[in-house]
Tab-separated table of C-alpha atoms and ligand atoms in Angstrom:
chain	number	residue	atom	x	y	z
A	1	MET	CA	-78.833	-229.438	14.215
A	2	SER	CA	-81.156	-226.490	13.667
A	3	LYS	CA	-84.539	-225.768	12.165
A	4	VAL	CA	-84.416	-222.989	9.584
A	5	ALA	CA	-86.745	-221.301	7.114
A	6	TRP	CA	-85.532	-220.536	3.590
A	7	ILE	CA	-87.461	-217.808	1.726
A	8	GLY	CA	-86.530	-217.472	-1.963
A	9	LEU	CA	-85.675	-220.673	-3.800
A	10	GLY	CA	-84.198	-219.233	-6.991
A	11	HIS	CA	-80.860	-219.652	-8.726
A	12	MET	CA	-78.992	-219.215	-5.435
A	13	GLY	CA	-81.628	-220.325	-2.934
A	14	VAL	CA	-82.041	-223.829	-4.345
A	15	PRO	CA	-78.383	-224.910	-4.124
A	16	MET	CA	-77.817	-223.082	-0.813
A	17	SER	CA	-80.868	-224.665	0.854
A	18	LYS	CA	-79.772	-228.042	-0.541
A	19	ASN	CA	-76.453	-227.656	1.278
A	20	MET	CA	-78.318	-226.786	4.494
A	21	VAL	CA	-80.342	-230.018	4.176
A	22	GLU	CA	-77.204	-232.024	3.442
A	23	ALA	CA	-75.552	-230.590	6.554
A	24	GLY	CA	-78.415	-232.125	8.580
A	25	HIS	CA	-80.591	-229.065	9.251
A	26	THR	CA	-84.383	-229.178	8.891
A	27	VAL	CA	-85.293	-226.643	6.204
A	28	PHE	CA	-88.779	-225.182	5.625
A	29	GLY	CA	-88.814	-223.512	2.208
A	30	ILE	CA	-91.083	-221.045	0.483
A	31	ASP	CA	-91.182	-219.395	-2.952
A	32	ILE	CA	-93.907	-217.825	-5.091
A	33	ALA	CA	-92.883	-219.880	-8.161
A	34	GLU	CA	-93.835	-223.564	-8.450
A	35	PRO	CA	-90.718	-224.620	-10.454
A	36	ALA	CA	-88.582	-223.189	-7.639
A	37	ARG	CA	-90.632	-225.044	-5.011
A	38	GLU	CA	-90.395	-228.289	-6.989
A	39	ALA	CA	-86.601	-228.022	-7.301
A	40	ALA	CA	-86.277	-227.487	-3.545
A	41	ARG	CA	-88.677	-230.332	-2.702
A	42	LYS	CA	-86.469	-232.726	-4.686
A	43	ASN	CA	-83.539	-231.706	-2.478
A	44	GLY	CA	-85.330	-232.572	0.760
A	45	VAL	CA	-86.610	-229.099	1.667
A	46	THR	CA	-90.048	-229.186	3.348
A	47	VAL	CA	-91.950	-226.753	1.152
A	48	VAL	CA	-94.767	-224.862	2.886
A	49	SER	CA	-97.216	-222.298	1.575
A	50	THR	CA	-96.998	-219.339	3.963
A	51	VAL	CA	-94.175	-217.401	5.577
A	52	ALA	CA	-95.931	-217.861	8.942
A	53	GLU	CA	-95.778	-221.653	8.589
A	54	ALA	CA	-92.152	-221.555	7.467
A	55	VAL	CA	-90.842	-219.429	10.342
A	56	ARG	CA	-93.067	-220.462	13.273
A	57	ASP	CA	-90.649	-222.748	15.066
A	58	VAL	CA	-87.183	-221.997	13.685
A	59	ASP	CA	-83.838	-220.769	14.986
A	60	ALA	CA	-83.103	-218.715	11.861
A	61	VAL	CA	-84.869	-217.405	8.769
A	62	PHE	CA	-82.810	-217.149	5.585
A	63	THR	CA	-83.910	-214.798	2.820
A	64	MET	CA	-82.459	-215.054	-0.706
A	65	LEU	CA	-84.631	-212.684	-2.759
A	66	GLN	CA	-84.054	-210.336	-5.698
A	67	ASN	CA	-83.953	-206.946	-4.010
A	68	GLY	CA	-84.515	-204.843	-0.906
A	69	SER	CA	-88.156	-204.055	-1.500
A	70	ILE	CA	-89.072	-207.754	-1.773
A	71	VAL	CA	-87.005	-208.600	1.322
A	72	THR	CA	-88.702	-205.750	3.234
A	73	ASP	CA	-92.190	-206.991	2.261
A	74	VAL	CA	-91.416	-210.602	3.150
A	75	VAL	CA	-89.788	-209.734	6.458
A	76	THR	CA	-91.873	-206.808	7.782
A	77	GLY	CA	-95.279	-207.298	6.113
A	78	PRO	CA	-98.327	-208.143	8.277
A	79	ASP	CA	-97.861	-211.825	7.465
A	80	GLY	CA	-94.089	-211.519	7.248
A	81	ALA	CA	-91.284	-213.238	9.098
A	82	PHE	CA	-90.945	-210.718	11.960
A	83	ALA	CA	-94.627	-211.151	12.839
A	84	HIS	CA	-94.375	-214.924	13.249
A	85	MET	CA	-90.793	-215.807	14.238
A	86	PRO	CA	-90.079	-216.997	17.777
A	87	ALA	CA	-88.440	-214.434	20.093
A	88	GLY	CA	-84.651	-214.563	19.856
A	89	ALA	CA	-84.623	-215.996	16.310
A	90	VAL	CA	-82.523	-214.280	13.651
A	91	VAL	CA	-83.193	-213.295	10.034
A	92	ILE	CA	-80.076	-213.952	7.943
A	93	ASP	CA	-80.495	-212.076	4.677
A	94	CYS	CA	-78.161	-213.356	1.957
A	95	SER	CA	-79.645	-211.144	-0.789
A	96	THR	CA	-77.990	-207.978	-2.117
A	97	ILE	CA	-80.229	-205.175	-0.817
A	98	GLY	CA	-77.991	-202.176	-0.085
A	99	ILE	CA	-76.745	-200.656	3.128
A	100	GLU	CA	-79.713	-198.550	4.251
A	101	THR	CA	-82.303	-201.284	3.785
A	102	ALA	CA	-80.200	-203.674	5.869
A	103	ARG	CA	-79.798	-201.071	8.657
A	104	THR	CA	-83.535	-200.311	8.667
A	105	LEU	CA	-84.460	-203.990	8.892
A	106	ALA	CA	-81.935	-204.575	11.685
A	107	ALA	CA	-83.414	-201.660	13.682
A	108	GLN	CA	-86.961	-203.009	13.191
A	109	ALA	CA	-85.843	-206.490	14.278
A	110	LYS	CA	-84.289	-205.091	17.443
A	111	GLU	CA	-87.561	-203.317	18.371
A	112	ARG	CA	-89.281	-206.716	18.259
A	113	GLY	CA	-86.622	-208.632	20.215
A	114	LEU	CA	-85.416	-210.362	17.058
A	115	GLY	CA	-82.084	-210.417	15.233
A	116	PHE	CA	-81.121	-209.408	11.704
A	117	VAL	CA	-77.800	-210.148	10.011
A	118	ASP	CA	-76.940	-208.892	6.529
A	119	ALA	CA	-74.996	-211.733	4.938
A	120	PRO	CA	-74.620	-211.091	1.209
A	121	VAL	CA	-72.673	-213.672	-0.750
A	122	SER	CA	-70.219	-213.896	-3.613
A	123	GLY	CA	-69.267	-216.876	-5.768
A	124	GLY	CA	-72.255	-217.265	-8.096
A	125	VAL	CA	-74.371	-220.359	-8.593
A	126	GLU	CA	-71.185	-222.413	-8.896
A	127	GLY	CA	-70.094	-221.336	-5.407
A	128	ALA	CA	-73.628	-221.899	-4.110
A	129	ALA	CA	-73.634	-225.437	-5.533
A	130	ASP	CA	-70.294	-226.493	-4.086
A	131	GLY	CA	-70.710	-224.631	-0.786
A	132	SER	CA	-67.682	-222.394	-1.371
A	133	LEU	CA	-69.356	-218.966	-1.179
A	134	THR	CA	-67.750	-215.942	0.426
A	135	LEU	CA	-70.096	-214.333	3.004
A	136	MET	CA	-69.731	-210.794	4.339
A	137	LEU	CA	-71.662	-210.257	7.565
A	138	GLY	CA	-73.024	-207.120	9.175
A	139	GLY	CA	-74.758	-207.199	12.542
A	140	ASP	CA	-74.529	-207.420	16.313
A	141	ILE	CA	-72.087	-209.971	17.641
A	142	GLU	CA	-74.775	-212.067	19.404
A	143	HIS	CA	-76.760	-212.437	16.172
A	144	VAL	CA	-73.653	-213.121	14.081
A	145	ALA	CA	-72.752	-215.846	16.592
A	146	ILE	CA	-76.053	-217.592	15.704
A	147	ALA	CA	-75.583	-217.064	11.959
A	148	GLU	CA	-71.966	-218.132	11.554
A	149	PRO	CA	-72.222	-221.852	12.396
A	150	LEU	CA	-75.263	-222.183	10.091
A	151	LEU	CA	-73.518	-220.350	7.266
A	152	LYS	CA	-70.638	-222.859	7.352
A	153	SER	CA	-73.032	-225.177	5.490
A	154	VAL	CA	-73.201	-222.793	2.503
A	155	GLY	CA	-69.870	-220.986	2.400
A	156	GLU	CA	-66.156	-221.219	3.079
A	157	TYR	CA	-64.936	-217.681	3.733
A	158	ILE	CA	-67.224	-216.043	6.300
A	159	VAL	CA	-66.223	-212.678	7.735
A	160	HIS	CA	-67.989	-210.439	10.271
A	161	VAL	CA	-67.227	-207.089	8.642
A	162	GLY	CA	-68.878	-204.837	11.259
A	163	PRO	CA	-72.261	-203.547	12.445
A	164	SER	CA	-75.515	-203.853	10.468
A	165	GLY	CA	-75.135	-202.737	6.858
A	166	ASP	CA	-71.375	-203.322	6.694
A	167	GLY	CA	-71.839	-206.687	4.947
A	168	GLN	CA	-73.885	-204.869	2.302
A	169	ALA	CA	-71.240	-202.119	2.094
A	170	MET	CA	-68.596	-204.732	1.288
A	171	LYS	CA	-70.901	-206.371	-1.268
A	172	VAL	CA	-71.553	-203.012	-2.971
A	173	VAL	CA	-67.833	-202.415	-3.556
A	174	ASN	CA	-67.139	-205.996	-4.645
A	175	ASN	CA	-70.010	-206.056	-7.121
A	176	ALA	CA	-69.158	-202.647	-8.555
A	177	MET	CA	-65.788	-204.107	-9.596
A	178	MET	CA	-67.289	-207.408	-10.736
A	179	ALA	CA	-69.899	-205.657	-12.889
A	180	VAL	CA	-67.368	-203.279	-14.471
A	181	GLY	CA	-65.201	-206.336	-15.212
A	182	MET	CA	-68.146	-208.137	-16.806
A	183	ALA	CA	-69.035	-205.128	-18.957
A	184	ALA	CA	-65.391	-204.810	-20.078
A	185	ALA	CA	-65.139	-208.552	-20.816
A	186	CYS	CA	-68.271	-208.345	-23.000
A	187	GLU	CA	-67.248	-205.189	-24.895
A	188	VAL	CA	-63.685	-206.351	-25.519
A	189	SER	CA	-64.900	-209.806	-26.591
A	190	VAL	CA	-66.921	-208.096	-29.334
A	191	LEU	CA	-63.692	-206.422	-30.494
A	192	ALA	CA	-61.830	-209.766	-30.329
A	193	ARG	CA	-64.479	-211.270	-32.633
A	194	ARG	CA	-64.214	-208.360	-35.061
A	195	LEU	CA	-60.433	-208.944	-35.105
A	196	LYS	CA	-61.195	-212.590	-35.952
A	197	LEU	CA	-59.259	-213.854	-32.921
A	198	ASP	CA	-60.021	-217.493	-32.169
A	199	PRO	CA	-62.123	-217.436	-28.943
A	200	GLN	CA	-60.203	-220.328	-27.364
A	201	VAL	CA	-56.801	-218.779	-28.149
A	202	TYR	CA	-58.073	-215.391	-26.900
A	203	PHE	CA	-59.228	-217.026	-23.628
A	204	ASP	CA	-56.008	-219.055	-23.172
A	205	ILE	CA	-53.747	-216.037	-23.694
A	206	VAL	CA	-55.714	-213.522	-21.605
A	207	THR	CA	-56.031	-215.949	-18.675
A	208	ARG	CA	-52.204	-216.146	-18.713
A	209	SER	CA	-51.814	-212.389	-19.155
A	210	SER	CA	-52.523	-209.136	-17.390
A	211	GLY	CA	-56.088	-208.876	-18.761
A	212	ASP	CA	-57.217	-211.878	-16.676
A	213	SER	CA	-59.941	-211.485	-14.032
A	214	TRP	CA	-62.365	-213.659	-12.045
A	215	VAL	CA	-65.276	-212.791	-14.324
A	216	PHE	CA	-63.286	-213.335	-17.524
A	217	ARG	CA	-62.016	-216.710	-16.311
A	218	ASN	CA	-65.301	-218.024	-14.837
A	219	TRP	CA	-67.951	-216.178	-16.829
A	220	PHE	CA	-66.221	-215.926	-20.224
A	221	PRO	CA	-68.917	-214.294	-22.372
A	222	LEU	CA	-68.397	-216.076	-25.713
A	223	PRO	CA	-69.991	-219.518	-26.076
A	224	GLY	CA	-68.226	-222.866	-26.323
A	225	VAL	CA	-64.967	-222.117	-24.506
A	226	VAL	CA	-65.676	-222.341	-20.749
A	227	GLU	CA	-68.046	-225.266	-20.249
A	228	THR	CA	-69.321	-223.959	-16.883
A	229	SER	CA	-69.979	-220.396	-18.092
A	230	PRO	CA	-73.658	-219.530	-18.775
A	231	SER	CA	-72.485	-218.340	-22.240
A	232	SER	CA	-72.011	-222.022	-23.115
A	233	HIS	CA	-75.601	-222.809	-22.032
A	234	GLY	CA	-77.747	-220.400	-24.035
A	235	TYR	CA	-76.981	-217.529	-21.632
A	236	GLU	CA	-79.452	-218.913	-19.077
A	237	PRO	CA	-78.707	-217.550	-15.571
A	238	GLY	CA	-76.568	-217.754	-13.432
A	239	PHE	CA	-76.778	-214.147	-12.469
A	240	MET	CA	-79.409	-212.173	-14.343
A	241	ILE	CA	-78.751	-208.911	-16.173
A	242	ASP	CA	-81.556	-207.280	-14.143
A	243	LEU	CA	-79.766	-208.244	-10.902
A	244	ILE	CA	-76.301	-206.992	-11.956
A	245	HIS	CA	-78.044	-203.798	-13.070
A	246	LYS	CA	-79.651	-203.511	-9.601
A	247	ASP	CA	-76.212	-203.951	-7.990
A	248	LEU	CA	-74.779	-201.166	-10.180
A	249	ARG	CA	-77.694	-198.904	-9.212
A	250	LEU	CA	-76.853	-199.576	-5.540
A	251	ALA	CA	-73.136	-198.898	-6.146
A	252	ASN	CA	-73.693	-195.677	-8.073
A	253	ALA	CA	-76.297	-194.356	-5.614
A	254	THR	CA	-73.975	-195.136	-2.687
A	255	ALA	CA	-71.045	-193.452	-4.447
A	256	ALA	CA	-73.143	-190.341	-5.131
A	257	GLU	CA	-74.196	-190.211	-1.477
A	258	PHE	CA	-70.527	-190.245	-0.408
A	259	GLY	CA	-69.359	-187.791	-3.082
A	260	VAL	CA	-67.320	-190.385	-4.982
A	261	GLN	CA	-67.316	-190.614	-8.780
A	262	LEU	CA	-67.527	-194.142	-10.193
A	263	GLN	CA	-67.423	-193.323	-13.885
A	264	THR	CA	-66.686	-196.882	-15.027
A	265	ALA	CA	-69.556	-198.216	-12.886
A	266	ALA	CA	-71.861	-195.508	-14.301
A	267	ALA	CA	-70.933	-196.587	-17.848
A	268	ALA	CA	-71.457	-200.245	-16.932
A	269	GLN	CA	-74.903	-199.393	-15.475
A	270	GLN	CA	-75.888	-197.800	-18.799
A	271	LEU	CA	-74.727	-200.863	-20.755
A	272	PHE	CA	-76.722	-203.281	-18.600
A	273	ALA	CA	-79.755	-200.956	-18.643
A	274	ALA	CA	-79.622	-200.961	-22.453
A	275	ALA	CA	-79.414	-204.773	-22.507
A	276	SER	CA	-82.434	-204.955	-20.201
A	277	ALA	CA	-84.343	-202.567	-22.503
A	278	GLN	CA	-83.471	-204.920	-25.392
A	279	GLY	CA	-85.385	-207.683	-23.567
A	280	LEU	CA	-82.294	-209.431	-22.171
A	281	GLY	CA	-83.009	-208.681	-18.481
A	282	GLU	CA	-83.632	-212.306	-17.525
A	283	LYS	CA	-80.588	-213.607	-19.410
A	284	ASP	CA	-77.345	-214.231	-17.575
A	285	CYS	CA	-75.061	-211.190	-17.233
A	286	THR	CA	-72.684	-212.724	-19.826
A	287	GLY	CA	-75.615	-212.112	-22.232
A	288	LEU	CA	-74.671	-208.428	-22.338
A	289	VAL	CA	-72.511	-209.526	-25.267
A	290	LEU	CA	-75.689	-210.500	-27.203
A	291	GLY	CA	-76.952	-206.939	-26.968
A	292	LEU	CA	-73.592	-205.584	-28.142
A	293	ASP	CA	-73.110	-207.947	-31.103
A	294	GLU	CA	-76.108	-209.633	-32.695
A	295	THR	CA	-73.832	-212.104	-34.527
A	296	VAL	CA	-72.827	-213.852	-31.265
A	297	PRO	CA	-74.654	-217.221	-31.250
A	298	SER	CA	-77.118	-217.300	-28.346
A	299	ALA	CA	-77.851	-221.033	-28.321
B	1	NAD	N1	-77.287	-215.442	-9.030
B	1	NAD	C1	-76.073	-215.111	-8.554
B	1	NAD	O1	-75.028	-215.501	-9.112
B	1	NAD	C2	-75.945	-214.248	-7.297
B	1	NAD	C3	-74.704	-214.178	-6.663
B	1	NAD	C4	-74.566	-213.420	-5.502
B	1	NAD	C5	-75.654	-212.729	-4.994
B	1	NAD	N2	-76.858	-212.794	-5.639
B	1	NAD	C6	-77.984	-212.052	-5.045
B	1	NAD	O2	-78.822	-213.010	-4.412
B	1	NAD	C7	-80.202	-212.643	-4.521
B	1	NAD	C8	-80.987	-213.755	-5.202
B	1	NAD	O3	-80.422	-213.971	-6.492
B	1	NAD	P1	-80.928	-215.176	-7.435
B	1	NAD	O4	-80.029	-215.161	-8.610
B	1	NAD	O5	-81.126	-216.413	-6.629
B	1	NAD	O6	-82.367	-214.590	-7.853
B	1	NAD	P2	-83.624	-215.416	-8.403
B	1	NAD	O7	-84.515	-214.429	-9.061
B	1	NAD	O8	-83.172	-216.607	-9.166
B	1	NAD	O9	-84.314	-215.957	-7.046
B	1	NAD	C9	-85.173	-215.210	-6.238
B	1	NAD	C10	-86.362	-216.098	-5.874
B	1	NAD	O10	-87.221	-215.385	-4.989
B	1	NAD	C11	-88.560	-215.751	-5.295
B	1	NAD	N3	-89.468	-214.749	-4.743
B	1	NAD	C12	-89.721	-213.487	-5.207
B	1	NAD	N4	-90.611	-212.863	-4.418
B	1	NAD	C13	-90.921	-213.742	-3.428
B	1	NAD	C14	-91.772	-213.692	-2.307
B	1	NAD	N5	-92.506	-212.589	-2.052
B	1	NAD	N6	-91.850	-214.764	-1.498
B	1	NAD	C15	-91.126	-215.882	-1.757
B	1	NAD	N7	-90.299	-216.003	-2.822
B	1	NAD	C16	-90.199	-214.946	-3.638
B	1	NAD	C17	-88.568	-215.835	-6.814
B	1	NAD	O11	-89.677	-216.595	-7.284
B	1	NAD	C18	-87.227	-216.506	-7.083
B	1	NAD	O12	-87.340	-217.920	-7.134
B	1	NAD	C19	-80.211	-211.308	-5.277
B	1	NAD	O13	-80.263	-210.248	-4.358
B	1	NAD	C20	-78.881	-211.317	-6.025
B	1	NAD	O14	-78.408	-210.012	-6.312
B	1	NAD	C21	-77.029	-213.558	-6.760
């Protein structure tokens, strides 16, 4: 069994680090928020107060943080992970940070004799809780070989896509489609309400018809139909509007760089940006529907 550090104990980090503990690994956790630390402590994570303490004696350092700039600070800062990890240890970043940030961090790791694997995930908090996440890995084979056995504790479908950044590339394209699907599910659900369609009948028919999708089925945006959807729990995340918006920014910037038009993703980015401006940024992404139709019950 291994010793690992887990930096970022949020909606995904808490259940993922719990699965690492349950698999028998020793996990040193760190987060800037006390409720996050408390949740992890209850799961058997040894919570420490500095990155240096967390990473000093580990085989791997997991990061599960909101975005690339936070991951960069935590990993490369003067008191960051790279400065204190043992030689040969690997940072396994499970956050969604974009291709270039992952490549830059991998290059900086190499200069220090360390490893960096981009390992973004899909499956939501449900997949994090039951250990069924999909993981898309980018990195050198020797670092991926260290990451893969550890990642079996948190996910089921683990694929080495290619060199550094390729895991993030795969995540960008997946989440562009997921986010467009979520935006469509929310907009069309507003129309279904206006048409006075019964939400349960609407759900039952679409999930047996050609309009079905993973987001519609798992993250149905109207309350009281899918028990496990955040819409049935006051739109608490789950996956925050501000994070899906960040993923759309990454997708649209990447598309622009490669001369590809993603008009549906651009429209979806505007919808989520508007929801964020309405103060819904920390609601679950299903909460886009609240910004589109103020008559949808939010509790
Ligand atoms: N929530 C999902 O369903 C989901 C699914 C797939 C991928 N992701 C991606 O995973 C990442 C994490 O998502 P999440 O939903 O868990 O976010 P979150 O905001 O719930 O968790 C992030 C945690 O990082 C902590 N943090 C921030 N700065 C820190 C620092 N400097 N040091 C230590 N801790 C710090 C925060 O306090 C928070 O607890 C994001 O990149 C997101 O896009 C999320």
